[in-house]
mmCIF file of C-alpha atoms and ligand atoms in Angstrom:
data_model
loop_
_atom_site.group_PDB
_atom_site.id
_atom_site.type_symbol
_atom_site.label_atom_id
_atom_site.label_comp_id
_atom_site.label_asym_id
_atom_site.label_seq_id
_atom_site.Cartn_x
_atom_site.Cartn_y
_atom_site.Cartn_z
ATOM 1 C CA UNK S 7 21.830 -3.250 2.937
ATOM 2 C CA UNK S 8 22.933 -1.456 -0.237
ATOM 3 C CA UNK S 9 23.076 2.240 0.757
ATOM 4 C CA UNK S 10 23.192 3.274 -2.929
ATOM 5 C CA UNK S 11 20.140 1.206 -3.854
ATOM 6 C CA UNK S 12 18.017 4.268 -4.666
ATOM 7 C CA UNK S 13 20.650 6.784 -5.800
ATOM 8 C CA UNK S 14 19.773 8.259 -9.197
ATOM 9 C CA UNK S 15 16.970 5.717 -9.697
ATOM 10 C CA UNK S 16 13.707 6.520 -11.496
ATOM 11 C CA UNK S 17 10.754 5.835 -9.184
ATOM 12 C CA UNK S 18 6.998 6.200 -9.520
ATOM 13 C CA UNK S 19 4.938 6.322 -6.314
ATOM 14 C CA UNK S 20 1.120 6.225 -6.598
ATOM 15 C CA UNK S 21 -0.975 7.907 -3.900
ATOM 16 C CA UNK S 22 2.055 10.128 -3.283
ATOM 17 C CA UNK S 23 0.150 13.166 -2.027
ATOM 18 C CA UNK S 24 -0.755 11.611 1.322
ATOM 19 C CA UNK S 25 0.235 9.257 4.144
ATOM 20 C CA UNK S 26 2.605 6.388 3.397
ATOM 21 C CA UNK S 27 2.981 7.375 -0.278
ATOM 22 C CA UNK S 28 4.130 10.871 0.626
ATOM 23 C CA UNK S 29 6.482 9.584 3.339
ATOM 24 C CA UNK S 30 8.007 6.971 1.000
ATOM 25 C CA UNK S 31 8.452 9.641 -1.696
ATOM 26 C CA UNK S 32 10.272 11.936 0.721
ATOM 27 C CA UNK S 33 12.482 9.111 1.983
ATOM 28 C CA UNK S 34 13.331 8.102 -1.613
ATOM 29 C CA UNK S 35 14.343 11.703 -2.302
ATOM 30 C CA UNK S 36 16.506 11.751 0.839
ATOM 31 C CA UNK S 37 18.199 8.604 -0.509
ATOM 32 C CA UNK S 38 18.992 10.250 -3.842
ATOM 33 C CA UNK S 39 16.204 8.983 -6.118
ATOM 34 C CA UNK S 40 14.305 10.815 -8.861
ATOM 35 C CA UNK S 41 10.665 10.554 -7.813
ATOM 36 C CA UNK S 42 7.498 10.879 -9.886
ATOM 37 C CA UNK S 43 4.759 11.711 -7.383
ATOM 38 C CA UNK S 44 1.572 10.238 -8.831
ATOM 39 C CA UNK S 45 -1.908 11.252 -7.754
ATOM 40 C CA UNK S 46 -5.375 11.753 -9.193
ATOM 41 C CA UNK S 47 -5.722 15.430 -8.198
ATOM 42 C CA UNK S 48 -3.449 18.031 -9.826
ATOM 43 C CA UNK S 49 -4.020 20.364 -6.878
ATOM 44 C CA UNK S 50 -3.070 17.794 -4.216
ATOM 45 C CA UNK S 51 -0.066 16.450 -6.087
ATOM 46 C CA UNK S 52 1.280 19.960 -6.778
ATOM 47 C CA UNK S 53 0.882 20.797 -3.077
ATOM 48 C CA UNK S 54 2.866 17.654 -2.148
ATOM 49 C CA UNK S 55 5.569 18.506 -4.713
ATOM 50 C CA UNK S 56 5.770 22.068 -3.325
ATOM 51 C CA UNK S 57 6.507 20.675 0.146
ATOM 52 C CA UNK S 58 9.417 18.734 -1.363
ATOM 53 C CA UNK S 59 10.860 21.585 -3.445
ATOM 54 C CA UNK S 60 14.164 21.364 -1.539
ATOM 55 C CA UNK S 61 14.935 18.305 -3.690
ATOM 56 C CA UNK S 62 14.815 20.411 -6.876
ATOM 57 C CA UNK S 63 14.286 18.751 -10.238
ATOM 58 C CA UNK S 64 14.420 15.253 -8.726
ATOM 59 C CA UNK S 65 10.766 15.889 -7.765
ATOM 60 C CA UNK S 66 8.369 15.308 -10.664
ATOM 61 C CA UNK S 67 4.617 14.840 -10.906
ATOM 62 C CA UNK S 68 2.186 12.563 -12.719
ATOM 63 C CA UNK S 69 -1.582 12.700 -12.795
ATOM 64 C CA UNK S 70 -3.251 9.312 -12.812
ATOM 65 C CA UNK S 71 -6.419 7.854 -11.398
ATOM 66 C CA UNK S 72 -5.281 4.318 -10.623
ATOM 67 C CA UNK S 73 -8.727 2.881 -11.363
ATOM 68 C CA UNK S 74 -8.297 3.922 -15.016
ATOM 69 C CA UNK S 75 -6.095 1.549 -17.001
ATOM 70 C CA UNK S 76 -5.343 4.080 -19.791
ATOM 71 C CA UNK S 77 -4.150 6.681 -17.267
ATOM 72 C CA UNK S 78 -1.898 4.200 -15.440
ATOM 73 C CA UNK S 79 -0.428 2.946 -18.726
ATOM 74 C CA UNK S 80 0.131 6.485 -20.036
ATOM 75 C CA UNK S 81 1.792 7.609 -16.797
ATOM 76 C CA UNK S 82 4.168 4.650 -16.558
ATOM 77 C CA UNK S 83 5.043 4.390 -20.254
ATOM 78 C CA UNK S 84 5.388 8.179 -20.512
ATOM 79 C CA UNK S 85 7.849 8.208 -17.595
ATOM 80 C CA UNK S 86 9.931 5.402 -19.110
ATOM 81 C CA UNK S 87 9.933 7.188 -22.477
ATOM 82 C CA UNK S 88 10.956 10.504 -20.878
ATOM 83 C CA UNK S 89 13.772 9.118 -18.742
ATOM 84 C CA UNK S 90 14.762 6.054 -20.777
ATOM 85 C CA UNK S 91 14.033 3.679 -17.875
ATOM 86 C CA UNK S 92 11.887 2.728 -14.909
ATOM 87 C CA UNK S 93 13.672 1.381 -11.838
ATOM 88 C CA UNK S 94 10.929 1.330 -9.184
ATOM 89 C CA UNK S 95 7.157 1.289 -9.214
ATOM 90 C CA UNK S 96 5.455 1.716 -5.830
ATOM 91 C CA UNK S 97 1.798 0.721 -6.273
ATOM 92 C CA UNK S 98 0.722 2.374 -3.042
ATOM 93 C CA UNK S 99 -2.617 4.156 -3.681
ATOM 94 C CA UNK S 100 -5.491 2.565 -1.815
ATOM 95 C CA UNK S 101 -8.560 2.992 0.328
ATOM 96 C CA UNK S 102 -9.610 1.463 3.623
ATOM 97 C CA UNK S 103 -12.695 -0.592 4.266
ATOM 98 C CA UNK S 104 -13.764 -1.531 7.786
ATOM 99 C CA UNK S 105 -17.487 -2.189 7.554
ATOM 100 C CA UNK S 106 -19.963 -4.792 8.821
ATOM 101 C CA UNK S 107 -20.538 -7.280 5.982
ATOM 102 C CA UNK S 108 -24.327 -6.791 6.063
ATOM 103 C CA UNK S 109 -23.979 -3.063 5.407
ATOM 104 C CA UNK S 110 -21.668 -3.351 2.388
ATOM 105 C CA UNK S 111 -23.294 -2.923 -1.013
ATOM 106 C CA UNK S 112 -22.048 -4.644 -4.165
ATOM 107 C CA UNK S 113 -20.937 -1.173 -5.301
ATOM 108 C CA UNK S 114 -18.698 -0.990 -2.183
ATOM 109 C CA UNK S 115 -17.112 -4.318 -3.195
ATOM 110 C CA UNK S 116 -16.581 -3.102 -6.781
ATOM 111 C CA UNK S 117 -15.048 0.203 -5.707
ATOM 112 C CA UNK S 118 -12.554 -1.243 -3.279
ATOM 113 C CA UNK S 119 -11.504 -3.922 -5.775
ATOM 114 C CA UNK S 120 -11.026 -1.195 -8.419
ATOM 115 C CA UNK S 121 -8.866 1.018 -6.210
ATOM 116 C CA UNK S 122 -6.885 -1.587 -4.266
ATOM 117 C CA UNK S 123 -6.570 -4.495 -6.697
ATOM 118 C CA UNK S 124 -7.146 -3.464 -10.323
ATOM 119 C CA UNK S 125 -4.806 -0.497 -9.779
ATOM 120 C CA UNK S 126 -1.981 -2.877 -8.886
ATOM 121 C CA UNK S 127 -2.795 -5.186 -11.808
ATOM 122 C CA UNK S 128 -2.726 -2.203 -14.210
ATOM 123 C CA UNK S 129 0.589 -1.013 -12.779
ATOM 124 C CA UNK S 130 2.296 -4.402 -12.878
ATOM 125 C CA UNK S 131 0.898 -5.187 -16.336
ATOM 126 C CA UNK S 132 2.460 -2.010 -17.750
ATOM 127 C CA UNK S 133 5.728 -1.973 -15.792
ATOM 128 C CA UNK S 134 6.848 -5.602 -16.171
ATOM 129 C CA UNK S 135 7.478 -5.456 -19.964
ATOM 130 C CA UNK S 136 9.501 -2.233 -19.510
ATOM 131 C CA UNK S 137 11.576 -3.776 -16.714
ATOM 132 C CA UNK S 138 12.045 -7.052 -18.598
ATOM 133 C CA UNK S 139 13.323 -5.140 -21.635
ATOM 134 C CA UNK S 140 15.895 -3.284 -19.496
ATOM 135 C CA UNK S 141 16.723 -6.458 -17.501
ATOM 136 C CA UNK S 142 16.121 -4.878 -14.089
ATOM 137 C CA UNK S 143 13.527 -3.215 -11.882
ATOM 138 C CA UNK S 144 11.781 -3.490 -8.541
ATOM 139 C CA UNK S 145 8.005 -3.381 -8.077
ATOM 140 C CA UNK S 146 6.786 -2.638 -4.556
ATOM 141 C CA UNK S 147 3.073 -3.204 -3.996
ATOM 142 C CA UNK S 148 1.216 -2.152 -0.889
ATOM 143 C CA UNK S 149 -0.727 -4.930 0.770
ATOM 144 C CA UNK S 150 -1.597 -4.806 4.457
ATOM 145 C CA UNK S 151 -1.418 -6.823 7.628
ATOM 146 C CA UNK S 152 -5.021 -7.538 6.525
ATOM 147 C CA UNK S 153 -3.484 -9.334 3.522
ATOM 148 C CA UNK S 154 -1.798 -11.927 5.735
ATOM 149 C CA UNK S 155 -4.085 -12.024 8.801
ATOM 150 C CA UNK S 156 -7.904 -11.673 8.344
ATOM 151 C CA UNK S 157 -9.299 -8.960 10.660
ATOM 152 C CA UNK S 158 -13.050 -9.341 11.275
ATOM 153 C CA UNK S 159 -15.176 -6.569 9.716
ATOM 154 C CA UNK S 160 -12.573 -6.080 6.989
ATOM 155 C CA UNK S 161 -13.727 -8.722 4.489
ATOM 156 C CA UNK S 162 -13.810 -6.280 1.551
ATOM 157 C CA UNK S 163 -10.421 -4.779 2.308
ATOM 158 C CA UNK S 164 -8.845 -8.112 3.187
ATOM 159 C CA UNK S 165 -9.999 -9.635 -0.114
ATOM 160 C CA UNK S 166 -8.081 -6.967 -2.036
ATOM 161 C CA UNK S 167 -4.961 -7.135 0.116
ATOM 162 C CA UNK S 168 -4.696 -10.961 0.117
ATOM 163 C CA UNK S 169 -4.892 -10.629 -3.685
ATOM 164 C CA UNK S 170 -2.054 -8.108 -3.759
ATOM 165 C CA UNK S 171 0.131 -10.239 -1.470
ATOM 166 C CA UNK S 172 -0.497 -13.449 -3.441
ATOM 167 C CA UNK S 173 0.141 -11.849 -6.823
ATOM 168 C CA UNK S 174 3.336 -10.132 -5.677
ATOM 169 C CA UNK S 175 4.775 -13.281 -4.131
ATOM 170 C CA UNK S 176 4.046 -15.332 -7.291
ATOM 171 C CA UNK S 177 5.770 -12.759 -9.482
ATOM 172 C CA UNK S 178 8.755 -12.542 -7.133
ATOM 173 C CA UNK S 179 9.584 -16.187 -7.891
ATOM 174 C CA UNK S 180 8.437 -16.111 -11.531
ATOM 175 C CA UNK S 181 10.839 -13.294 -12.470
ATOM 176 C CA UNK S 182 13.690 -14.042 -10.060
ATOM 177 C CA UNK S 183 15.966 -15.222 -12.884
ATOM 178 C CA UNK S 184 15.095 -12.214 -15.058
ATOM 179 C CA UNK S 185 16.622 -9.504 -12.859
ATOM 180 C CA UNK S 186 13.266 -8.259 -11.533
ATOM 181 C CA UNK S 187 12.442 -7.894 -7.839
ATOM 182 C CA UNK S 188 9.059 -7.788 -6.134
ATOM 183 C CA UNK S 189 8.178 -6.750 -2.590
ATOM 184 C CA UNK S 190 4.852 -6.358 -0.844
ATOM 185 C CA UNK S 191 4.435 -4.032 2.105
ATOM 186 C CA UNK S 192 2.113 -5.236 4.859
ATOM 187 C CA UNK S 193 1.584 -2.295 7.200
ATOM 188 C CA UNK S 194 -0.297 -2.570 10.469
ATOM 189 C CA UNK S 195 -1.667 0.711 11.866
ATOM 190 C CA UNK S 196 0.336 3.595 10.410
ATOM 191 C CA UNK S 197 -0.687 7.166 11.318
ATOM 192 C CA UNK S 198 -2.181 8.497 8.068
ATOM 193 C CA UNK S 199 -5.412 10.176 6.932
ATOM 194 C CA UNK S 200 -6.802 6.781 5.802
ATOM 195 C CA UNK S 201 -8.427 6.381 9.223
ATOM 196 C CA UNK S 202 -10.409 9.616 8.835
ATOM 197 C CA UNK S 203 -11.969 8.819 5.477
ATOM 198 C CA UNK S 204 -14.652 6.135 5.975
ATOM 199 C CA UNK S 205 -15.968 4.218 2.975
ATOM 200 C CA UNK S 206 -17.089 6.206 -0.031
ATOM 201 C CA UNK S 207 -17.826 9.144 2.258
ATOM 202 C CA UNK S 208 -19.806 7.062 4.780
ATOM 203 C CA UNK S 209 -18.533 6.698 8.332
ATOM 204 C CA UNK S 210 -18.822 3.465 10.306
ATOM 205 C CA UNK S 211 -17.910 4.014 13.919
ATOM 206 C CA UNK S 212 -15.853 6.975 15.073
ATOM 207 C CA UNK S 213 -13.156 7.870 12.549
ATOM 208 C CA UNK S 214 -9.821 8.543 14.179
ATOM 209 C CA UNK S 215 -6.175 7.505 13.929
ATOM 210 C CA UNK S 216 -5.482 4.752 16.512
ATOM 211 C CA UNK S 217 -3.415 5.989 19.448
ATOM 212 C CA UNK S 218 -0.755 3.306 18.955
ATOM 213 C CA UNK S 219 -0.335 3.982 15.217
ATOM 214 C CA UNK S 220 3.276 3.952 13.948
ATOM 215 C CA UNK S 221 4.579 7.232 12.413
ATOM 216 C CA UNK S 222 4.479 7.251 8.595
ATOM 217 C CA UNK S 223 8.062 8.638 8.355
ATOM 218 C CA UNK S 224 9.450 5.733 10.403
ATOM 219 C CA UNK S 225 7.395 3.290 8.351
ATOM 220 C CA UNK S 226 8.823 4.737 5.123
ATOM 221 C CA UNK S 227 12.392 4.392 6.352
ATOM 222 C CA UNK S 228 11.821 0.777 7.506
ATOM 223 C CA UNK S 229 10.130 -0.046 4.192
ATOM 224 C CA UNK S 230 12.990 1.287 2.058
ATOM 225 C CA UNK S 231 15.587 -0.530 4.185
ATOM 226 C CA UNK S 232 13.767 -3.848 3.674
ATOM 227 C CA UNK S 233 13.094 -3.212 -0.047
ATOM 228 C CA UNK S 234 16.836 -2.611 -0.550
ATOM 229 C CA UNK S 235 17.427 -6.040 1.034
ATOM 230 C CA UNK S 236 15.054 -7.557 -1.583
ATOM 231 C CA UNK S 237 12.698 -8.743 1.106
ATOM 232 C CA UNK S 238 9.412 -10.152 -0.258
ATOM 233 C CA UNK S 239 6.773 -9.671 2.441
ATOM 234 C CA UNK S 240 7.599 -6.575 4.513
ATOM 235 C CA UNK S 241 5.624 -6.258 7.758
ATOM 236 C CA UNK S 242 5.650 -2.732 9.256
ATOM 237 C CA UNK S 243 6.174 -2.266 12.141
ATOM 238 C CA UNK S 244 7.820 -5.667 12.248
ATOM 239 C CA UNK S 245 6.809 -6.509 15.819
ATOM 240 C CA UNK S 246 4.395 -7.494 17.264
ATOM 241 C CA UNK S 247 2.843 -7.968 13.815
ATOM 242 C CA UNK S 248 5.202 -10.680 12.560
ATOM 243 C CA UNK S 249 4.374 -12.701 15.692
ATOM 244 C CA UNK S 250 0.667 -12.146 15.021
ATOM 245 C CA UNK S 251 1.055 -13.343 11.412
ATOM 246 C CA UNK S 252 3.102 -16.404 12.377
ATOM 247 C CA UNK S 253 0.660 -17.271 15.165
ATOM 248 C CA UNK S 254 -2.271 -17.024 12.756
ATOM 249 C CA UNK S 255 -0.564 -19.226 10.137
ATOM 250 C CA UNK S 256 0.266 -21.814 12.830
ATOM 251 C CA UNK S 257 -3.327 -21.674 14.129
ATOM 252 C CA UNK S 258 -2.219 -20.938 17.683
ATOM 253 C CA UNK S 259 -5.111 -20.735 20.188
ATOM 254 C CA UNK S 260 -3.861 -17.336 21.443
ATOM 255 C CA UNK S 261 -4.184 -15.690 18.026
ATOM 256 C CA UNK S 262 -7.541 -17.393 17.341
ATOM 257 C CA UNK S 263 -8.697 -15.814 20.592
ATOM 258 C CA UNK S 264 -7.315 -12.382 19.609
ATOM 259 C CA UNK S 265 -9.328 -12.481 16.349
ATOM 260 C CA UNK S 266 -12.502 -13.718 18.052
ATOM 261 C CA UNK S 267 -12.200 -10.989 20.678
ATOM 262 C CA UNK S 268 -11.604 -8.382 17.968
ATOM 263 C CA UNK S 269 -14.797 -9.527 16.221
ATOM 264 C CA UNK S 270 -16.728 -9.300 19.476
ATOM 265 C CA UNK S 271 -15.393 -5.823 20.330
ATOM 266 C CA UNK S 272 -15.925 -4.450 16.849
ATOM 267 C CA UNK S 273 -19.498 -5.790 16.633
ATOM 268 C CA UNK S 274 -20.306 -4.205 19.987
ATOM 269 C CA UNK S 275 -18.719 -0.921 18.929
ATOM 270 C CA UNK S 276 -20.571 -0.870 15.618
ATOM 271 C CA UNK S 277 -23.870 -1.627 17.336
ATOM 272 C CA UNK S 278 -23.303 1.301 19.698
ATOM 273 C CA UNK S 279 -22.173 3.493 16.772
ATOM 274 C CA UNK S 280 -18.808 4.022 18.500
ATOM 275 C CA UNK S 281 -15.187 3.379 17.627
ATOM 276 C CA UNK S 282 -13.952 -0.019 16.440
ATOM 277 C CA UNK S 283 -10.285 0.268 17.420
HETATM 278 N N1 NAP G 318 -2.313 3.568 7.203
HETATM 279 C C1 NAP G 318 -2.410 2.290 7.524
HETATM 280 O O1 NAP G 318 -2.538 1.930 8.724
HETATM 281 C C2 NAP G 318 -2.364 1.223 6.466
HETATM 282 C C3 NAP G 318 -2.341 -0.105 6.876
HETATM 283 C C4 NAP G 318 -2.302 -1.101 5.920
HETATM 284 C C5 NAP G 318 -2.243 -0.775 4.580
HETATM 285 N N2 NAP G 318 -2.268 0.522 4.196
HETATM 286 C C6 NAP G 318 -2.226 0.821 2.763
HETATM 287 O O2 NAP G 318 -1.273 1.818 2.506
HETATM 288 C C7 NAP G 318 -1.616 2.494 1.294
HETATM 289 C C8 NAP G 318 -1.541 3.991 1.526
HETATM 290 O O3 NAP G 318 -2.517 4.347 2.483
HETATM 291 P P1 NAP G 318 -2.350 5.515 3.543
HETATM 292 O O4 NAP G 318 -2.547 4.938 4.870
HETATM 293 O O5 NAP G 318 -1.134 6.294 3.237
HETATM 294 O O6 NAP G 318 -3.685 6.349 3.230
HETATM 295 P P2 NAP G 318 -3.953 7.818 2.673
HETATM 296 O O7 NAP G 318 -3.166 8.816 3.419
HETATM 297 O O8 NAP G 318 -5.440 7.913 2.653
HETATM 298 O O9 NAP G 318 -3.395 7.760 1.184
HETATM 299 C C9 NAP G 318 -4.055 7.062 0.168
HETATM 300 C C10 NAP G 318 -3.586 7.610 -1.167
HETATM 301 O O10 NAP G 318 -4.214 6.846 -2.215
HETATM 302 C C11 NAP G 318 -4.740 7.778 -3.150
HETATM 303 N N3 NAP G 318 -5.835 7.255 -3.942
HETATM 304 C C12 NAP G 318 -7.014 6.736 -3.505
HETATM 305 N N4 NAP G 318 -7.793 6.419 -4.560
HETATM 306 C C13 NAP G 318 -7.092 6.751 -5.682
HETATM 307 C C14 NAP G 318 -7.344 6.683 -7.069
HETATM 308 N N5 NAP G 318 -8.492 6.186 -7.539
HETATM 309 N N6 NAP G 318 -6.375 7.103 -7.938
HETATM 310 C C15 NAP G 318 -5.222 7.608 -7.470
HETATM 311 N N7 NAP G 318 -4.922 7.701 -6.165
HETATM 312 C C16 NAP G 318 -5.850 7.288 -5.283
HETATM 313 C C17 NAP G 318 -5.190 8.953 -2.300
HETATM 314 O O11 NAP G 318 -5.396 10.083 -3.115
HETATM 315 P P3 NAP G 318 -6.491 11.213 -2.720
HETATM 316 O O12 NAP G 318 -5.851 12.046 -1.642
HETATM 317 O O13 NAP G 318 -6.705 11.943 -4.006
HETATM 318 O O14 NAP G 318 -7.709 10.499 -2.234
HETATM 319 C C18 NAP G 318 -3.998 9.077 -1.366
HETATM 320 O O15 NAP G 318 -2.957 9.763 -2.000
HETATM 321 C C19 NAP G 318 -3.000 1.985 0.901
HETATM 322 O O16 NAP G 318 -2.868 1.006 -0.112
HETATM 323 C C20 NAP G 318 -3.518 1.354 2.185
HETATM 324 O O17 NAP G 318 -4.455 0.325 1.949
HETATM 325 C C21 NAP G 318 -2.342 1.543 5.118
#
């Protein structure tokens, strides 16, 4: 791994005020990068920046709602204009979506696609021309384990994350000879506030962080190690989730059974109004 991969580099991280985005931002700063913390709330992003004040003027802020194309474009182009370049874009902002299919409205589908998929399209659409012009750059999109293995009761979320994984992998090959790199992070359960939020303010089952969730700080360190190795699909934590993914792709009876059992358990939990983990 290149230990200088992030030193002095200009990075934008969306959803930087919370969870994985905050942890990745802090880890980038520890590794010497200049980090634009991007978020939709001035108050939240300033609070995150204040916690990182030890890193001085390498901590910068950007206000952008990732569902608004003009705001994403302005934030990314403004950063490149201010600094003269853009080395990394982490399209991390996102929302969860574990919900029984019958209870999801079309508005739920639209909202999750806006936040998890259009945001990434807007980011990539703006950043690629900048990176092509400078002949280098690395775009890191956040997918999910639900973008490579389909968890029952996550059809809305999984739709968006399979889209992010597919797009990122296509672009990785398409731009390989142009000096651009693409990675897609596929986290399993990472301990962040995402588990406490529900869908559009509505709770399905008991909202709580799973007991076995992986710490966000460790996830961030693993992610940046793998990104520096130019890995495409980055599964975090790597095991047992890589085995799960491979077993699903191979259609192994064990993994089929795991998914069927998960569906059974989650349906029962939802019917009782309890937890689905
Ligand atoms: N934690 C996990 O187990 C897990 C697993 C797989 C994938 N992921 C993915 O990892 C990414 C980060 O999630 P997390 O777990 O760190 O959750 P989190 O702590 O809830 O962070 C989500 C971030 O996205 C931001 N965001 C949401 N909607 C936005 C919008 N319209 N414009 C700008 N920012 C917006 C949030 O900002 P506000 O605070 O303003 O809402 C927050 O900063 C997501 O893409 C998620 O799908 C997480």
